[in-house]
Coordinates of C-alpha atoms and ligand atoms in Angstrom, one line a residue:
X1 CA -12.8 -11.5 -22.4
X2 CA -11.3 -8.1 -23.1
X3 CA -10.0 -7.9 -26.6
X4 CA -6.4 -7.3 -25.5
X5 CA -3.8 -9.9 -24.8
X6 CA -0.1 -9.5 -25.0
X7 CA 2.6 -11.9 -24.0
X8 CA 5.6 -9.7 -23.0
X9 CA 9.0 -10.8 -24.2
X10 CA 11.9 -11.9 -22.1
X11 CA 15.3 -10.4 -22.9
X12 CA 18.8 -11.4 -21.6
X13 CA 20.7 -8.8 -19.6
X14 CA 24.4 -9.2 -20.5
X15 CA 26.4 -7.3 -18.0
X16 CA 30.1 -8.2 -17.2
X17 CA 29.2 -8.7 -13.5
X18 CA 26.8 -11.5 -14.4
X19 CA 29.3 -13.2 -16.7
X20 CA 32.0 -12.9 -14.0
X21 CA 29.7 -14.6 -11.5
X22 CA 28.6 -17.3 -14.0
X23 CA 24.9 -16.4 -13.7
X24 CA 22.3 -15.9 -16.4
X25 CA 20.0 -12.9 -15.9
X26 CA 17.0 -11.9 -18.0
X27 CA 14.2 -9.4 -17.7
X28 CA 10.5 -9.9 -18.6
X29 CA 9.4 -6.7 -20.4
X30 CA 5.9 -6.1 -19.0
X31 CA 6.7 -2.5 -19.6
X32 CA 6.1 -3.3 -23.3
X33 CA 2.5 -4.4 -22.7
X34 CA 1.2 -0.9 -23.3
X35 CA 2.7 2.6 -22.9
X36 CA 0.0 3.7 -20.3
X37 CA -1.8 0.5 -19.2
X38 CA 1.7 -0.5 -18.2
X39 CA 3.2 -3.6 -16.7
X40 CA 1.6 -5.1 -13.6
X41 CA -1.1 -2.4 -13.8
X42 CA -2.6 -4.1 -16.8
X43 CA -2.2 -7.5 -15.2
X44 CA -4.0 -6.2 -12.1
X45 CA -6.8 -4.5 -14.0
X46 CA -7.6 -7.3 -16.4
X47 CA -10.0 -9.4 -14.2
X48 CA -11.2 -6.4 -12.3
X49 CA -12.5 -4.9 -15.6
X50 CA -14.0 -8.2 -16.7
X51 CA -15.9 -8.5 -13.5
X52 CA -17.1 -4.9 -13.7
X53 CA -18.3 -5.5 -17.3
X54 CA -20.0 -8.8 -16.3
X55 CA -21.9 -6.9 -13.6
X56 CA -23.0 -4.3 -16.1
X57 CA -21.0 -1.5 -14.4
X58 CA -19.9 1.3 -16.7
X59 CA -18.1 3.6 -14.2
X60 CA -14.8 2.7 -12.5
X61 CA -14.0 4.6 -9.4
X62 CA -10.5 4.4 -7.8
X63 CA -7.9 6.0 -5.6
X64 CA -4.3 7.1 -5.8
X65 CA -1.6 9.7 -5.3
X66 CA -0.9 12.3 -7.9
X67 CA 1.8 10.2 -9.5
X68 CA -0.2 6.9 -9.4
X69 CA 0.7 4.5 -12.3
X70 CA -2.6 2.7 -11.4
X71 CA -4.7 5.7 -12.0
X72 CA -3.1 6.4 -15.4
X73 CA -3.5 2.7 -16.4
X74 CA -7.2 2.8 -15.3
X75 CA -7.9 6.0 -17.1
X76 CA -6.5 4.6 -20.4
X77 CA -8.0 1.2 -19.9
X78 CA -11.4 2.8 -19.2
X79 CA -11.2 4.8 -22.4
X80 CA -10.1 1.8 -24.4
X81 CA -12.8 -0.6 -23.0
X82 CA -15.7 1.8 -22.7
X83 CA -15.8 2.7 -19.0
X84 CA -16.2 6.1 -17.5
X85 CA -13.5 6.7 -14.9
X86 CA -13.2 8.8 -11.7
X87 CA -10.2 9.1 -9.4
X88 CA -10.0 10.3 -5.8
X89 CA -6.6 11.9 -5.8
X90 CA -4.8 12.2 -2.4
X91 CA -3.9 15.7 -1.3
X92 CA -4.4 19.3 -2.5
X93 CA -5.3 20.0 -6.1
X94 CA -2.2 20.1 -8.3
X95 CA -1.3 19.5 -11.9
X96 CA 1.4 17.3 -13.1
X97 CA 2.1 15.3 -16.3
X98 CA 0.6 12.1 -14.9
X99 CA -2.7 13.8 -14.0
X100 CA -2.7 15.6 -17.4
X101 CA -2.6 12.2 -19.1
X102 CA -5.3 10.9 -16.9
X103 CA -7.5 13.9 -17.8
X104 CA -6.7 13.4 -21.5
X105 CA -8.1 9.8 -21.2
X106 CA -11.3 11.3 -19.8
X107 CA -10.8 10.5 -16.1
X108 CA -12.6 12.8 -13.7
X109 CA -10.2 13.9 -10.9
X110 CA -11.5 14.6 -7.4
X111 CA -8.9 15.8 -5.0
X112 CA -9.5 14.9 -1.3
X113 CA -7.6 15.7 1.9
X114 CA -5.2 13.1 3.2
X115 CA -7.6 12.6 6.2
X116 CA -10.6 11.9 4.0
X117 CA -8.5 9.7 1.7
X118 CA -7.8 7.3 4.5
X119 CA -11.3 5.8 4.4
X120 CA -11.8 4.8 0.8
X121 CA -15.0 2.8 1.3
X122 CA -16.6 5.8 3.0
X123 CA -15.6 8.1 0.2
X124 CA -17.1 5.7 -2.3
X125 CA -20.3 5.4 -0.3
X126 CA -20.7 9.1 0.3
X127 CA -20.4 9.9 -3.4
X128 CA -21.4 6.9 -5.4
X129 CA -23.7 4.7 -3.3
X130 CA -26.7 5.7 -5.4
X131 CA -24.8 5.4 -8.7
X132 CA -25.8 1.9 -10.0
X133 CA -23.0 2.1 -12.6
X134 CA -20.2 2.8 -10.2
X135 CA -17.7 0.1 -9.4
X136 CA -15.1 0.3 -6.6
X137 CA -11.5 -0.4 -7.6
X138 CA -9.1 -0.4 -4.7
X139 CA -5.9 1.7 -4.7
X140 CA -3.2 0.2 -6.8
X141 CA -5.6 -2.4 -8.2
X142 CA -4.9 -4.4 -5.0
X143 CA -7.3 -7.4 -5.0
X144 CA -7.5 -11.1 -5.4
X145 CA -8.5 -10.5 -9.0
X146 CA -5.4 -8.4 -9.4
X147 CA -3.3 -11.2 -8.1
X148 CA -5.0 -13.6 -10.5
X149 CA -4.0 -11.4 -13.3
X150 CA -0.4 -11.4 -12.1
X151 CA -0.4 -15.2 -12.1
X152 CA -0.2 -14.9 -15.9
X153 CA 3.3 -13.4 -15.7
X154 CA 4.4 -16.8 -14.5
X155 CA 2.1 -18.8 -16.8
X156 CA 3.6 -17.1 -19.8
X157 CA 7.2 -18.3 -19.1
X158 CA 8.6 -20.7 -21.6
X159 CA 11.5 -21.9 -19.4
X160 CA 12.0 -22.3 -15.6
X161 CA 14.3 -20.0 -13.6
X162 CA 16.1 -20.6 -10.3
X163 CA 15.1 -17.1 -9.0
X164 CA 12.4 -14.7 -10.0
X165 CA 12.4 -11.1 -8.6
X166 CA 9.8 -8.3 -8.6
X167 CA 9.4 -4.9 -6.9
X168 CA 6.7 -4.7 -4.3
X169 CA 4.3 -1.9 -3.4
X170 CA 1.2 -3.6 -2.2
X171 CA 2.5 -7.2 -2.8
X172 CA -0.3 -8.1 -5.2
X173 CA 2.2 -8.9 -8.0
X174 CA 4.3 -11.1 -5.8
X175 CA 1.1 -12.8 -4.4
X176 CA 0.1 -13.6 -8.0
X177 CA 3.5 -15.0 -8.8
X178 CA 3.5 -17.1 -5.7
X179 CA 0.0 -18.5 -6.5
X180 CA 1.2 -19.4 -10.0
X181 CA 4.3 -21.0 -8.6
X182 CA 2.3 -23.1 -6.1
X183 CA 0.1 -24.2 -9.0
X184 CA 3.0 -25.1 -11.3
X185 CA 5.3 -26.5 -8.7
X186 CA 9.0 -26.6 -9.6
X187 CA 12.1 -25.3 -7.8
X188 CA 11.8 -21.5 -8.6
X189 CA 12.6 -19.3 -5.6
X190 CA 10.5 -16.1 -5.6
X191 CA 11.9 -12.8 -4.3
X192 CA 10.3 -9.4 -3.5
X193 CA 12.1 -6.1 -3.3
X194 CA 9.8 -3.8 -1.2
X195 CA 10.1 -0.2 -2.3
X196 CA 8.7 1.1 1.0
X197 CA 10.6 1.2 4.3
X198 CA 9.6 -1.5 6.7
X199 CA 8.8 -3.9 3.9
X200 CA 8.2 -7.0 6.0
X201 CA 4.5 -6.1 5.8
X202 CA 4.6 -7.5 2.3
X203 CA 4.6 -11.0 3.8
X204 CA 1.3 -10.4 5.5
X205 CA -0.1 -8.8 2.3
X206 CA 0.9 -11.9 0.3
X207 CA -0.5 -14.2 3.0
X208 CA -3.9 -12.4 3.0
X209 CA -4.2 -12.7 -0.8
X210 CA -2.6 -16.1 -1.5
X211 CA -2.3 -17.9 1.9
X212 CA 0.4 -18.4 4.4
X213 CA 2.1 -21.3 2.5
X214 CA 2.7 -19.0 -0.4
X215 CA 3.9 -16.2 1.9
X216 CA 6.3 -18.5 3.7
X217 CA 7.9 -19.5 0.4
X218 CA 8.9 -16.0 -0.6
X219 CA 12.1 -14.2 0.3
X220 CA 11.9 -10.4 0.9
X221 CA 15.0 -8.1 0.5
X222 CA 13.9 -5.2 2.7
X223 CA 17.1 -3.2 2.5
X224 CA 16.7 -1.6 -0.9
X225 CA 14.0 1.0 -0.2
X226 CA 16.5 3.9 -0.3
X227 CA 14.7 5.7 2.5
X228 CA 11.1 4.9 1.6
X229 CA 8.5 5.2 -1.1
X230 CA 9.6 7.4 -4.1
X231 CA 12.9 8.3 -2.2
X232 CA 16.1 8.0 -4.1
X233 CA 19.7 9.0 -3.8
X234 CA 22.6 9.8 -6.1
X235 CA 23.8 6.1 -6.2
X236 CA 20.4 4.9 -7.3
X237 CA 20.0 7.7 -9.9
X238 CA 23.4 6.9 -11.3
X239 CA 22.5 3.2 -11.4
X240 CA 19.3 4.0 -13.3
X241 CA 21.1 6.1 -15.8
X242 CA 23.8 3.6 -16.4
X243 CA 21.4 0.7 -16.8
X244 CA 19.3 2.6 -19.3
X245 CA 22.4 3.7 -21.3
X246 CA 23.9 0.2 -21.4
X247 CA 20.7 -1.7 -22.2
X248 CA 18.2 0.6 -24.0
X249 CA 15.7 -0.5 -21.4
X250 CA 14.3 2.3 -19.3
X251 CA 13.9 1.8 -15.5
X252 CA 13.0 4.4 -12.9
X253 CA 14.0 5.0 -9.3
X254 CA 10.6 4.3 -7.6
X255 CA 10.1 0.6 -8.5
X256 CA 12.2 -1.1 -11.2
X257 CA 15.4 0.9 -10.3
X258 CA 15.3 -0.5 -6.8
X259 CA 14.6 -4.0 -8.1
X260 CA 17.5 -4.0 -10.5
X261 CA 19.8 -2.3 -8.0
X262 CA 19.0 -5.1 -5.5
X263 CA 19.8 -7.9 -8.0
X264 CA 23.1 -6.3 -9.1
X265 CA 24.1 -5.8 -5.4
X266 CA 23.1 -9.4 -4.5
X267 CA 25.1 -10.7 -7.5
X268 CA 28.1 -8.7 -6.5
X269 CA 27.9 -10.2 -3.0
X270 CA 27.8 -13.8 -4.4
X271 CA 24.2 -14.4 -3.3
X272 CA 23.7 -16.6 -6.4
X273 CA 25.4 -19.9 -7.3
X274 CA 27.3 -20.1 -10.5
X275 CA 25.1 -21.6 -13.2
X276 CA 21.9 -20.2 -11.8
X277 CA 19.3 -18.4 -13.8
X278 CA 17.5 -15.2 -12.6
X279 CA 14.5 -13.5 -14.0
X280 CA 13.5 -9.9 -13.2
X281 CA 10.0 -8.7 -13.8
X282 CA 9.9 -5.2 -15.4
X283 CA 6.6 -4.0 -14.0
X284 CA 6.5 -0.8 -16.2
X285 CA 5.5 2.5 -14.7
X286 CA 7.9 4.6 -16.7
X287 CA 5.7 7.7 -16.9
X288 CA 6.9 8.5 -13.4
X289 CA 10.1 9.6 -15.1
X290 CA 8.2 12.6 -16.5
X291 CA 8.3 14.2 -13.0
X292 CA 12.1 13.6 -12.5
X293 CA 13.7 16.0 -14.8
X294 CA 15.5 17.6 -11.8
X295 CA 17.4 14.3 -11.2
X296 CA 17.9 13.3 -14.8
X297 CA 17.6 16.5 -16.9
X298 CA 21.2 17.7 -16.6
X299 CA 23.4 14.7 -17.2
X300 CA 26.9 14.8 -15.6
X301 CA 28.3 14.2 -19.1
X302 CA 26.4 17.0 -20.8
X303 CA 28.6 19.0 -23.2
X304 CA 28.2 22.7 -23.2
X305 CA 30.0 24.1 -26.2
Ligands
PLP1 C1 2.4 -0.3 -8.8 C2 3.8 -0.8 -9.2 C3 4.5 -1.8 -8.5 C4 3.9 -2.4 -7.2 O1 3.2 -3.6 -7.5 P1 2.4 -4.3 -6.3 O2 1.6 -5.4 -7.0 O3 1.5 -3.3 -5.7 O4 3.4 -4.8 -5.3 C5 5.7 -2.3 -9.0 N1 6.2 -1.7 -10.1 C6 5.6 -0.7 -10.8 C7 6.3 -0.1 -11.9 C8 4.4 -0.3 -10.4 O5 3.8 0.7 -11.0

């Protein structure tokens, strides 16, 4: 067992809209698990790291874009739990606050062309096949072990909810939730909000990790991607600002902003029955905001004296 376990708290979200619709909405603060090994990235790494340690591996090798929350989580977790870390970073060599943090945690960064990045197994084999210590960790922590870690989000809950929502990138978090739901039983409906365009692929991703029965039981809301991965617009940016200013809880436009926007929009459209309870999973990833000062640096309400 890794010496690190944290049950994230659940907090109510008291917005007039929810009161008006007679629904109770709460948010599970997985963003509070750790500032850098944040949210679902800790959940997804937990059993991956345990397996690596049990195999005697001391060097984690993974993959991601320059803003990858997964790479930052792995860099910090590697430093904390005694692994060397290397990342293949997609695209030309650049510097940004996320990669600086990865470097500070001792991660070695190796930039690779988009073409070469496509075949991750080949990259790993070319560079680390002869390194007995090297352990392959898939992009985003996507794996069955990752899903197993995410089951614990559900296991930690102390009450049942009519609906549970999470944002989806690879679908690993939703797969974990659906495995836990299948194990616990109960009436909870699980929902995913894909942050990429064409998000129906998440069904197949969940099916391949947790089986078709689990995949058939989820509902995907595929119209909240705002143009695609990491795309945003003024409405979403304003929503993110208003949410943060009214709750003291930070969200960001790439994942949790789209999740929260979707739940607000569904509530406004009377998607939920009065009396129902809804839980949102805050999957963390707030360091992405460090690259968004253009959107958020100059607030409309700034006072210039
Ligand atoms: C990576 C990430 C996700 C996507 O999770 P999947 O398990 O890949 O679907 C969601 N939210 C945040 C904040 C993330 O960093």
